[in-house]
Amino acid sequence: MFLQRFWGRFWGRLCRVRRARRVAPWAGAALLGVGLTGAGLPARAATVGRPEGATFSGKLIATGGVTQVEGAAGGGLTPWAVIGGGGTREEVGATAFFTAVRTHDYGMDAYGALIGLWDRVELSIAQDRFDTQAIGGALGLGKGYAFTSTVAGLKVRMAGDAVYDQDSWMPQVALGAQYKSNNRGALVKALGARDDQGVDLYASATKLLLAQSLLLSGTLRLTKANQTGLLGFGGGDDDYHAELEGSAALLLDRHLVAGVEYRMKPNTLARANPGLAPEDDWYDAFVAWLPTRNLAVTLAYVNLGRVVTPTRQNAVYLSLQAGF
Amino acid sequence: MARLTIPTLLLAAILAGPLAGCAAGPSPDLYQTFGGQPGVVALVDDLMDGMMRNPDLHPYFVNANRRHIKAELAAQFCVTLGGPCVYKGMDMKMAHARYGIGDHEFNALVEELQEAMDRRGIPYAAQNRLLAMLAPYRNDMVHPAPPPRARPPLTIAPNAVRVPEGVPEGASTTKETPPAP
Ligand code: HEM
């Protein structure tokens, strides 16, 4: 039964291809005839239809988002339901990013890349390097002691389209997972974390209200990660915590987007280790400039709250993204 | 709680403008922003010139009746914007289903339209209001379901035509049934 249907479809396809082939010379001959009678038409029939070869970068500018710190397409701090890269439903795309975050006490660099498949699936890889600079020395870790977290991400668009479904309230909805692994397992466990690796699961809903030039996005994340995984996973408990994240952005023109973001965080490590300051929620205000469809530059002010020490960390965030 | 005030204020500032200010959908104001009918006709002319220069779109229009498409497009934009016109052209699925139009080509057209609107100095927010009304057409043009083969529904009442006495019920369908043994 199945085989039969498969055959049917296979032959159907083949025949369609054959038919298309047969049309071309026929149309060519007809046009040649018209051409000879002096109608002045082009000598070759223009075939109408999608090009046979692969095309790239068909997405509207900015609709693939920028890249968030863990490597998923989205805003700066939180993932959006959009699939990264410039590929439409018939194309694949890819981007690479580099992000630098500088607070008074710390530095964090992130870099990575993602591929977007047919506007459906996004695979990403990123590495975040958190440099304790002088604080590391003060804590006895050594000046410039760094934690590195490697993140492999998967995101799948489940329903809706953030850009085109302008006649309904339905947002684009995606499910995602981020596997994170920390390179300082012994230290983060000594600090009170339960594990040096973990998986975040999230659901994102993103909607472009085009008539209002407004983009809204919300994410629900299940996570055990301390400071996104840079300080390990779990602590006072080893449970998943549900955290909300959100973005609101205004499209100022075709190349300029400005907005704010908020990201809630669990506070489990400080409950295991009273010597550490509590972990705070993050928020930011950003401006993203997309001069071409291949480039994005994002500048933000980020408030990271307390990170290990009681000082509140205000950061400058600069991110570059290039892709197709 | 105090921590929340700054992001909340920023969020309020971002949401206040768009949600309070401009409405969505057609309106005579929007039509005037586009310069009324002369503005729409000039925009469509400019759009078609742009599309003919665009290698992704050129093949679709080079052998088409561009004068006709422009006239229909102008009427359609006029109606969409809220102007006093009637669109009498084909429905969007009928017009486009037989061309292999992909997301890539649809977006190329949107971008040409954006360029043309930029050239005519139409404000970005007004551009987006038009695009928001055109965006749902993608479902009719790109990877559409095959056009419906069914005839359009009857618009006259079923009892408007009187069937004379003596014509058997369902006469037209009897020829399908096999003869009685
Ligand atoms: C929002 C996007 C679009 C709108 C509003 C639109 C609108 C129209 C209108 C009003 C017509 C005239 C229908 C008639 O003759 O009655 C038309 C025809 C046509 N459109 Fe579009 N169109 C859009 C996108 C596209 C795209 C992306 C392509 C190709 C890449 C395309 C190719 C054509 C062609 C080839 C015709 C001529 C159809 C024929 O006469 O057989 N259109 N379009």
PDB file of N, CA, C and O in Angstrom, chain A residues 49-115:
ATOM      1  N   GLY A  49       9.016  30.533 -12.984  1.00  0.00           N
ATOM      2  CA  GLY A  49       9.018  29.571 -11.889  1.00  0.00           C
ATOM      3  C   GLY A  49      10.254  29.806 -11.057  1.00  0.00           C
ATOM      4  O   GLY A  49      11.119  30.593 -11.453  1.00  0.00           O
ATOM      5  N   ARG A  50      10.347  29.126  -9.942  1.00  0.00           N
ATOM      6  CA  ARG A  50      11.524  29.301  -9.086  1.00  0.00           C
ATOM      7  C   ARG A  50      12.764  28.823  -9.836  1.00  0.00           C
ATOM      8  O   ARG A  50      12.702  27.869 -10.606  1.00  0.00           O
ATOM      9  N   PRO A  51      13.911  29.471  -9.594  1.00  0.00           N
ATOM     10  CA  PRO A  51      15.140  28.975 -10.200  1.00  0.00           C
ATOM     11  C   PRO A  51      15.420  27.552  -9.732  1.00  0.00           C
ATOM     12  O   PRO A  51      15.056  27.192  -8.614  1.00  0.00           O
ATOM     13  N   GLU A  52      16.049  26.749 -10.623  1.00  0.00           N
ATOM     14  CA  GLU A  52      16.274  25.352 -10.250  1.00  0.00           C
ATOM     15  C   GLU A  52      17.381  25.199  -9.220  1.00  0.00           C
ATOM     16  O   GLU A  52      17.335  24.329  -8.378  1.00  0.00           O
ATOM     17  N   GLY A  53      18.395  26.067  -9.301  1.00  0.00           N
ATOM     18  CA  GLY A  53      19.491  25.979  -8.342  1.00  0.00           C
ATOM     19  C   GLY A  53      19.084  26.542  -6.989  1.00  0.00           C
ATOM     20  O   GLY A  53      18.005  27.097  -6.833  1.00  0.00           O
ATOM     21  N   ALA A  54      19.982  26.367  -6.019  1.00  0.00           N
ATOM     22  CA  ALA A  54      19.688  26.862  -4.670  1.00  0.00           C
ATOM     23  C   ALA A  54      19.731  28.382  -4.651  1.00  0.00           C
ATOM     24  O   ALA A  54      20.511  29.004  -5.359  1.00  0.00           O
ATOM     25  N   THR A  55      18.878  28.970  -3.872  1.00  0.00           N
ATOM     26  CA  THR A  55      18.951  30.411  -3.630  1.00  0.00           C
ATOM     27  C   THR A  55      19.267  30.613  -2.148  1.00  0.00           C
ATOM     28  O   THR A  55      19.120  29.697  -1.341  1.00  0.00           O
ATOM     29  N   PHE A  56      19.715  31.819  -1.807  1.00  0.00           N
ATOM     30  CA  PHE A  56      20.073  32.109  -0.422  1.00  0.00           C
ATOM     31  C   PHE A  56      19.545  33.480  -0.007  1.00  0.00           C
ATOM     32  O   PHE A  56      19.193  34.304  -0.850  1.00  0.00           O
ATOM     33  N   SER A  57      19.512  33.682   1.279  1.00  0.00           N
ATOM     34  CA  SER A  57      19.245  35.000   1.860  1.00  0.00           C
ATOM     35  C   SER A  57      17.959  35.630   1.364  1.00  0.00           C
ATOM     36  O   SER A  57      17.907  36.813   1.084  1.00  0.00           O
ATOM     37  N   GLY A  58      16.910  34.827   1.288  1.00  0.00           N
ATOM     38  CA  GLY A  58      15.637  35.360   0.822  1.00  0.00           C
ATOM     39  C   GLY A  58      14.822  36.034   1.902  1.00  0.00           C
ATOM     40  O   GLY A  58      13.820  36.673   1.610  1.00  0.00           O
ATOM     41  N   LYS A  59      15.232  35.879   3.151  1.00  0.00           N
ATOM     42  CA  LYS A  59      14.446  36.473   4.238  1.00  0.00           C
ATOM     43  C   LYS A  59      14.494  37.984   4.183  1.00  0.00           C
ATOM     44  O   LYS A  59      15.492  38.556   3.768  1.00  0.00           O
ATOM     45  N   LEU A  60      13.453  38.614   4.678  1.00  0.00           N
ATOM     46  CA  LEU A  60      13.463  40.059   4.815  1.00  0.00           C
ATOM     47  C   LEU A  60      14.513  40.432   5.850  1.00  0.00           C
ATOM     48  O   LEU A  60      14.732  39.696   6.811  1.00  0.00           O
ATOM     49  N   ILE A  61      15.104  41.584   5.640  1.00  0.00           N
ATOM     50  CA  ILE A  61      16.181  42.005   6.520  1.00  0.00           C
ATOM     51  C   ILE A  61      15.680  42.051   7.975  1.00  0.00           C
ATOM     52  O   ILE A  61      14.529  42.401   8.224  1.00  0.00           O
ATOM     53  N   ALA A  62      16.507  41.615   8.883  1.00  0.00           N
ATOM     54  CA  ALA A  62      16.259  41.654  10.332  1.00  0.00           C
ATOM     55  C   ALA A  62      15.293  40.573  10.832  1.00  0.00           C
ATOM     56  O   ALA A  62      15.154  40.390  12.037  1.00  0.00           O
ATOM     57  N   THR A  63      14.622  39.834   9.926  1.00  0.00           N
ATOM     58  CA  THR A  63      13.625  38.886  10.423  1.00  0.00           C
ATOM     59  C   THR A  63      14.240  37.590  10.946  1.00  0.00           C
ATOM     60  O   THR A  63      13.518  36.735  11.446  1.00  0.00           O
ATOM     61  N   GLY A  64      15.577  37.448  10.832  1.00  0.00           N
ATOM     62  CA  GLY A  64      16.246  36.311  11.466  1.00  0.00           C
ATOM     63  C   GLY A  64      16.777  36.671  12.846  1.00  0.00           C
ATOM     64  O   GLY A  64      17.393  35.842  13.509  1.00  0.00           O
ATOM     65  N   GLY A  65      16.564  37.908  13.271  1.00  0.00           N
ATOM     66  CA  GLY A  65      17.032  38.336  14.585  1.00  0.00           C
ATOM     67  C   GLY A  65      18.538  38.499  14.652  1.00  0.00           C
ATOM     68  O   GLY A  65      19.246  38.393  13.642  1.00  0.00           O
ATOM     69  N   VAL A  66      19.040  38.771  15.846  1.00  0.00           N
ATOM     70  CA  VAL A  66      20.482  38.768  16.086  1.00  0.00           C
ATOM     71  C   VAL A  66      20.775  37.525  16.916  1.00  0.00           C
ATOM     72  O   VAL A  66      19.981  36.583  16.912  1.00  0.00           O
ATOM     73  N   THR A  67      21.911  37.467  17.597  1.00  0.00           N
ATOM     74  CA  THR A  67      22.250  36.236  18.319  1.00  0.00           C
ATOM     75  C   THR A  67      22.366  36.529  19.807  1.00  0.00           C
ATOM     76  O   THR A  67      23.047  37.477  20.196  1.00  0.00           O
ATOM     77  N   GLN A  68      21.714  35.718  20.619  1.00  0.00           N
ATOM     78  CA  GLN A  68      21.786  35.951  22.060  1.00  0.00           C
ATOM     79  C   GLN A  68      23.032  35.281  22.637  1.00  0.00           C
ATOM     80  O   GLN A  68      23.689  34.483  21.939  1.00  0.00           O
ATOM     81  N   VAL A  69      23.357  35.558  23.902  1.00  0.00           N
ATOM     82  CA  VAL A  69      24.648  35.141  24.454  1.00  0.00           C
ATOM     83  C   VAL A  69      24.897  33.642  24.384  1.00  0.00           C
ATOM     84  O   VAL A  69      26.033  33.204  24.335  1.00  0.00           O
ATOM     85  N   GLU A  70      23.830  32.847  24.378  1.00  0.00           N
ATOM     86  CA  GLU A  70      24.036  31.396  24.326  1.00  0.00           C
ATOM     87  C   GLU A  70      24.006  30.854  22.905  1.00  0.00           C
ATOM     88  O   GLU A  70      24.047  29.645  22.697  1.00  0.00           O
ATOM     89  N   GLY A  71      23.911  31.739  21.913  1.00  0.00           N
ATOM     90  CA  GLY A  71      24.085  31.300  20.529  1.00  0.00           C
ATOM     91  C   GLY A  71      22.817  31.122  19.727  1.00  0.00           C
ATOM     92  O   GLY A  71      22.876  30.842  18.531  1.00  0.00           O
ATOM     93  N   ALA A  72      21.642  31.277  20.352  1.00  0.00           N
ATOM     94  CA  ALA A  72      20.396  31.119  19.596  1.00  0.00           C
ATOM     95  C   ALA A  72      20.009  32.452  18.960  1.00  0.00           C
ATOM     96  O   ALA A  72      20.338  33.517  19.481  1.00  0.00           O
ATOM     97  N   ALA A  73      19.291  32.385  17.861  1.00  0.00           N
ATOM     98  CA  ALA A  73      18.810  33.613  17.247  1.00  0.00           C
ATOM     99  C   ALA A  73      17.771  34.234  18.161  1.00  0.00           C
ATOM    100  O   ALA A  73      16.930  33.547  18.726  1.00  0.00           O
ATOM    101  N   GLY A  74      17.845  35.543  18.305  1.00  0.00           N
ATOM    102  CA  GLY A  74      16.892  36.221  19.167  1.00  0.00           C
ATOM    103  C   GLY A  74      17.321  37.640  19.405  1.00  0.00           C
ATOM    104  O   GLY A  74      17.820  38.316  18.496  1.00  0.00           O
ATOM    105  N   GLY A  75      17.133  38.069  20.620  1.00  0.00           N
ATOM    106  CA  GLY A  75      17.652  39.367  21.015  1.00  0.00           C
ATOM    107  C   GLY A  75      19.056  39.155  21.528  1.00  0.00           C
ATOM    108  O   GLY A  75      19.765  38.251  21.070  1.00  0.00           O
ATOM    109  N   GLY A  76      19.475  39.957  22.498  1.00  0.00           N
ATOM    110  CA  GLY A  76      20.820  39.809  23.036  1.00  0.00           C
ATOM    111  C   GLY A  76      20.855  38.821  24.195  1.00  0.00           C
ATOM    112  O   GLY A  76      21.806  38.062  24.350  1.00  0.00           O
ATOM    113  N   LEU A  77      19.806  38.861  25.031  1.00  0.00           N
ATOM    114  CA  LEU A  77      19.797  38.015  26.224  1.00  0.00           C
ATOM    115  C   LEU A  77      18.914  36.792  26.061  1.00  0.00           C
ATOM    116  O   LEU A  77      19.159  35.753  26.657  1.00  0.00           O
ATOM    117  N   THR A  78      17.849  36.923  25.281  1.00  0.00           N
ATOM    118  CA  THR A  78      16.881  35.829  25.228  1.00  0.00           C
ATOM    119  C   THR A  78      16.638  35.362  23.801  1.00  0.00           C
ATOM    120  O   THR A  78      16.723  36.146  22.864  1.00  0.00           O
ATOM    121  N   PRO A  79      16.335  34.078  23.640  1.00  0.00           N
ATOM    122  CA  PRO A  79      16.022  33.569  22.301  1.00  0.00           C
ATOM    123  C   PRO A  79      14.661  34.079  21.836  1.00  0.00           C
ATOM    124  O   PRO A  79      13.791  34.355  22.662  1.00  0.00           O
ATOM    125  N   TRP A  80      14.493  34.200  20.533  1.00  0.00           N
ATOM    126  CA  TRP A  80      13.187  34.458  19.944  1.00  0.00           C
ATOM    127  C   TRP A  80      12.753  33.185  19.218  1.00  0.00           C
ATOM    128  O   TRP A  80      13.566  32.289  18.978  1.00  0.00           O
ATOM    129  N   ALA A  81      11.479  33.154  18.823  1.00  0.00           N
ATOM    130  CA  ALA A  81      10.980  31.973  18.121  1.00  0.00           C
ATOM    131  C   ALA A  81      11.432  31.947  16.665  1.00  0.00           C
ATOM    132  O   ALA A  81      11.179  30.981  15.961  1.00  0.00           O
ATOM    133  N   VAL A  82      12.105  33.009  16.192  1.00  0.00           N
ATOM    134  CA  VAL A  82      12.540  33.033  14.795  1.00  0.00           C
ATOM    135  C   VAL A  82      13.695  32.059  14.596  1.00  0.00           C
ATOM    136  O   VAL A  82      14.421  31.733  15.527  1.00  0.00           O
ATOM    137  N   ILE A  83      13.853  31.583  13.364  1.00  0.00           N
ATOM    138  CA  ILE A  83      14.976  30.726  13.010  1.00  0.00           C
ATOM    139  C   ILE A  83      16.061  31.634  12.435  1.00  0.00           C
ATOM    140  O   ILE A  83      15.792  32.457  11.564  1.00  0.00           O
ATOM    141  N   GLY A  84      17.279  31.492  12.938  1.00  0.00           N
ATOM    142  CA  GLY A  84      18.364  32.379  12.549  1.00  0.00           C
ATOM    143  C   GLY A  84      18.817  32.173  11.112  1.00  0.00           C
ATOM    144  O   GLY A  84      18.491  31.167  10.481  1.00  0.00           O
ATOM    145  N   GLY A  85      19.573  33.147  10.603  1.00  0.00           N
ATOM    146  CA  GLY A  85      20.079  33.064   9.235  1.00  0.00           C
ATOM    147  C   GLY A  85      19.083  33.648   8.267  1.00  0.00           C
ATOM    148  O   GLY A  85      17.951  33.971   8.625  1.00  0.00           O
ATOM    149  N   GLY A  86      19.524  33.778   7.010  1.00  0.00           N
ATOM    150  CA  GLY A  86      18.700  34.444   6.011  1.00  0.00           C
ATOM    151  C   GLY A  86      17.849  33.505   5.185  1.00  0.00           C
ATOM    152  O   GLY A  86      17.271  33.923   4.185  1.00  0.00           O
ATOM    153  N   GLY A  87      17.781  32.241   5.553  1.00  0.00           N
ATOM    154  CA  GLY A  87      17.089  31.273   4.718  1.00  0.00           C
ATOM    155  C   GLY A  87      15.583  31.302   4.907  1.00  0.00           C
ATOM    156  O   GLY A  87      15.095  31.340   6.030  1.00  0.00           O
ATOM    157  N   THR A  88      14.846  31.267   3.790  1.00  0.00           N
ATOM    158  CA  THR A  88      13.401  31.148   3.848  1.00  0.00           C
ATOM    159  C   THR A  88      13.028  29.677   3.910  1.00  0.00           C
ATOM    160  O   THR A  88      13.911  28.820   4.061  1.00  0.00           O
ATOM    161  N   ARG A  89      11.733  29.364   3.705  1.00  0.00           N
ATOM    162  CA  ARG A  89      11.296  27.980   3.820  1.00  0.00           C
ATOM    163  C   ARG A  89      11.894  27.086   2.740  1.00  0.00           C
ATOM    164  O   ARG A  89      11.837  25.871   2.853  1.00  0.00           O
ATOM    165  N   GLU A  90      12.455  27.703   1.661  1.00  0.00           N
ATOM    166  CA  GLU A  90      13.079  26.846   0.649  1.00  0.00           C
ATOM    167  C   GLU A  90      14.603  26.985   0.668  1.00  0.00           C
ATOM    168  O   GLU A  90      15.260  26.546  -0.265  1.00  0.00           O
ATOM    169  N   GLU A  91      15.136  27.592   1.718  1.00  0.00           N
ATOM    170  CA  GLU A  91      16.572  27.881   1.736  1.00  0.00           C
ATOM    171  C   GLU A  91      17.201  27.505   3.083  1.00  0.00           C
ATOM    172  O   GLU A  91      16.507  27.341   4.075  1.00  0.00           O
ATOM    173  N   VAL A  92      18.533  27.413   3.077  1.00  0.00           N
ATOM    174  CA  VAL A  92      19.248  27.302   4.340  1.00  0.00           C
ATOM    175  C   VAL A  92      20.097  28.556   4.511  1.00  0.00           C
ATOM    176  O   VAL A  92      20.469  29.210   3.541  1.00  0.00           O
ATOM    177  N   GLY A  93      20.374  28.886   5.740  1.00  0.00           N
ATOM    178  CA  GLY A  93      21.168  30.076   6.033  1.00  0.00           C
ATOM    179  C   GLY A  93      22.078  29.800   7.209  1.00  0.00           C
ATOM    180  O   GLY A  93      21.957  28.778   7.888  1.00  0.00           O
ATOM    181  N   ALA A  94      23.010  30.715   7.454  1.00  0.00           N
ATOM    182  CA  ALA A  94      23.934  30.551   8.572  1.00  0.00           C
ATOM    183  C   ALA A  94      24.420  31.918   9.025  1.00  0.00           C
ATOM    184  O   ALA A  94      24.471  32.854   8.232  1.00  0.00           O
ATOM    185  N   THR A  95      24.742  32.016  10.301  1.00  0.00           N
ATOM    186  CA  THR A  95      25.364  33.246  10.793  1.00  0.00           C
ATOM    187  C   THR A  95      26.463  32.886  11.782  1.00  0.00           C
ATOM    188  O   THR A  95      26.467  31.795  12.373  1.00  0.00           O
ATOM    189  N   ALA A  96      27.387  33.814  11.966  1.00  0.00           N
ATOM    190  CA  ALA A  96      28.404  33.697  13.003  1.00  0.00           C
ATOM    191  C   ALA A  96      28.364  34.982  13.803  1.00  0.00           C
ATOM    192  O   ALA A  96      28.016  36.031  13.275  1.00  0.00           O
ATOM    193  N   PHE A  97      28.696  34.905  15.089  1.00  0.00           N
ATOM    194  CA  PHE A  97      28.623  36.115  15.908  1.00  0.00           C
ATOM    195  C   PHE A  97      29.793  36.204  16.862  1.00  0.00           C
ATOM    196  O   PHE A  97      30.435  35.201  17.196  1.00  0.00           O
ATOM    197  N   PHE A  98      30.073  37.418  17.261  1.00  0.00           N
ATOM    198  CA  PHE A  98      31.020  37.665  18.347  1.00  0.00           C
ATOM    199  C   PHE A  98      30.432  38.744  19.240  1.00  0.00           C
ATOM    200  O   PHE A  98      29.986  39.783  18.751  1.00  0.00           O
ATOM    201  N   THR A  99      30.400  38.465  20.537  1.00  0.00           N
ATOM    202  CA  THR A  99      29.807  39.413  21.481  1.00  0.00           C
ATOM    203  C   THR A  99      30.800  39.691  22.600  1.00  0.00           C
ATOM    204  O   THR A  99      31.414  38.765  23.131  1.00  0.00           O
ATOM    205  N   ALA A 100      30.952  40.947  22.940  1.00  0.00           N
ATOM    206  CA  ALA A 100      31.799  41.325  24.066  1.00  0.00           C
ATOM    207  C   ALA A 100      30.941  42.061  25.081  1.00  0.00           C
ATOM    208  O   ALA A 100      30.198  42.975  24.737  1.00  0.00           O
ATOM    209  N   VAL A 101      31.026  41.630  26.350  1.00  0.00           N
ATOM    210  CA  VAL A 101      30.305  42.293  27.438  1.00  0.00           C
ATOM    211  C   VAL A 101      31.355  42.746  28.443  1.00  0.00           C
ATOM    212  O   VAL A 101      32.193  41.956  28.865  1.00  0.00           O
ATOM    213  N   ARG A 102      31.323  44.019  28.788  1.00  0.00           N
ATOM    214  CA  ARG A 102      32.318  44.537  29.730  1.00  0.00           C
ATOM    215  C   ARG A 102      31.623  45.242  30.885  1.00  0.00           C
ATOM    216  O   ARG A 102      30.891  46.196  30.679  1.00  0.00           O
ATOM    217  N   THR A 103      31.871  44.743  32.100  1.00  0.00           N
ATOM    218  CA  THR A 103      31.395  45.473  33.272  1.00  0.00           C
ATOM    219  C   THR A 103      32.622  46.115  33.916  1.00  0.00           C
ATOM    220  O   THR A 103      33.746  45.967  33.426  1.00  0.00           O
ATOM    221  N   HIS A 104      32.406  46.785  35.019  1.00  0.00           N
ATOM    222  CA  HIS A 104      33.538  47.387  35.715  1.00  0.00           C
ATOM    223  C   HIS A 104      34.511  46.312  36.178  1.00  0.00           C
ATOM    224  O   HIS A 104      35.720  46.476  36.133  1.00  0.00           O
ATOM    225  N   ASP A 105      33.962  45.154  36.613  1.00  0.00           N
ATOM    226  CA  ASP A 105      34.808  44.126  37.221  1.00  0.00           C
ATOM    227  C   ASP A 105      35.110  42.936  36.324  1.00  0.00           C
ATOM    228  O   ASP A 105      36.099  42.240  36.537  1.00  0.00           O
ATOM    229  N   TYR A 106      34.217  42.655  35.404  1.00  0.00           N
ATOM    230  CA  TYR A 106      34.344  41.416  34.640  1.00  0.00           C
ATOM    231  C   TYR A 106      34.349  41.686  33.134  1.00  0.00           C
ATOM    232  O   TYR A 106      33.960  42.758  32.678  1.00  0.00           O
ATOM    233  N   GLY A 107      34.733  40.647  32.407  1.00  0.00           N
ATOM    234  CA  GLY A 107      34.562  40.699  30.970  1.00  0.00           C
ATOM    235  C   GLY A 107      33.979  39.371  30.505  1.00  0.00           C
ATOM    236  O   GLY A 107      34.298  38.328  31.062  1.00  0.00           O
ATOM    237  N   MET A 108      33.090  39.424  29.539  1.00  0.00           N
ATOM    238  CA  MET A 108      32.646  38.168  28.958  1.00  0.00           C
ATOM    239  C   MET A 108      32.689  38.271  27.441  1.00  0.00           C
ATOM    240  O   MET A 108      32.252  39.279  26.875  1.00  0.00           O
ATOM    241  N   ASP A 109      33.243  37.266  26.811  1.00  0.00           N
ATOM    242  CA  ASP A 109      33.249  37.206  25.358  1.00  0.00           C
ATOM    243  C   ASP A 109      32.467  35.968  24.948  1.00  0.00           C
ATOM    244  O   ASP A 109      32.584  34.914  25.564  1.00  0.00           O
ATOM    245  N   ALA A 110      31.686  36.102  23.916  1.00  0.00           N
ATOM    246  CA  ALA A 110      30.961  34.945  23.402  1.00  0.00           C
ATOM    247  C   ALA A 110      31.136  34.924  21.898  1.00  0.00           C
ATOM    248  O   ALA A 110      31.171  35.976  21.256  1.00  0.00           O
ATOM    249  N   TYR A 111      31.266  33.737  21.353  1.00  0.00           N
ATOM    250  CA  TYR A 111      31.291  33.636  19.901  1.00  0.00           C
ATOM    251  C   TYR A 111      30.689  32.303  19.502  1.00  0.00           C
ATOM    252  O   TYR A 111      30.599  31.384  20.322  1.00  0.00           O
ATOM    253  N   GLY A 112      30.251  32.211  18.286  1.00  0.00           N
ATOM    254  CA  GLY A 112      29.634  30.971  17.857  1.00  0.00           C
ATOM    255  C   GLY A 112      29.005  31.117  16.494  1.00  0.00           C
ATOM    256  O   GLY A 112      29.198  32.133  15.814  1.00  0.00           O
ATOM    257  N   ALA A 113      28.268  30.111  16.115  1.00  0.00           N
ATOM    258  CA  ALA A 113      27.659  30.106  14.787  1.00  0.00           C
ATOM    259  C   ALA A 113      26.380  29.283  14.836  1.00  0.00           C
ATOM    260  O   ALA A 113      26.203  28.447  15.718  1.00  0.00           O
ATOM    261  N   LEU A 114      25.515  29.553  13.897  1.00  0.00           N
ATOM    262  CA  LEU A 114      24.301  28.752  13.798  1.00  0.00           C
ATOM    263  C   LEU A 114      23.971  28.512  12.338  1.00  0.00           C
ATOM    264  O   LEU A 114      24.387  29.268  11.460  1.00  0.00           O
ATOM    265  N   ILE A 115      23.220  27.459  12.089  1.00  0.00           N
ATOM    266  CA  ILE A 115      22.640  27.281  10.763  1.00  0.00           C
ATOM    267  C   ILE A 115      21.129  27.158  10.917  1.00  0.00           C
ATOM    268  O   ILE A 115      20.626  26.583  11.883  1.00  0.00           O
TER     269      ILE A 115
END
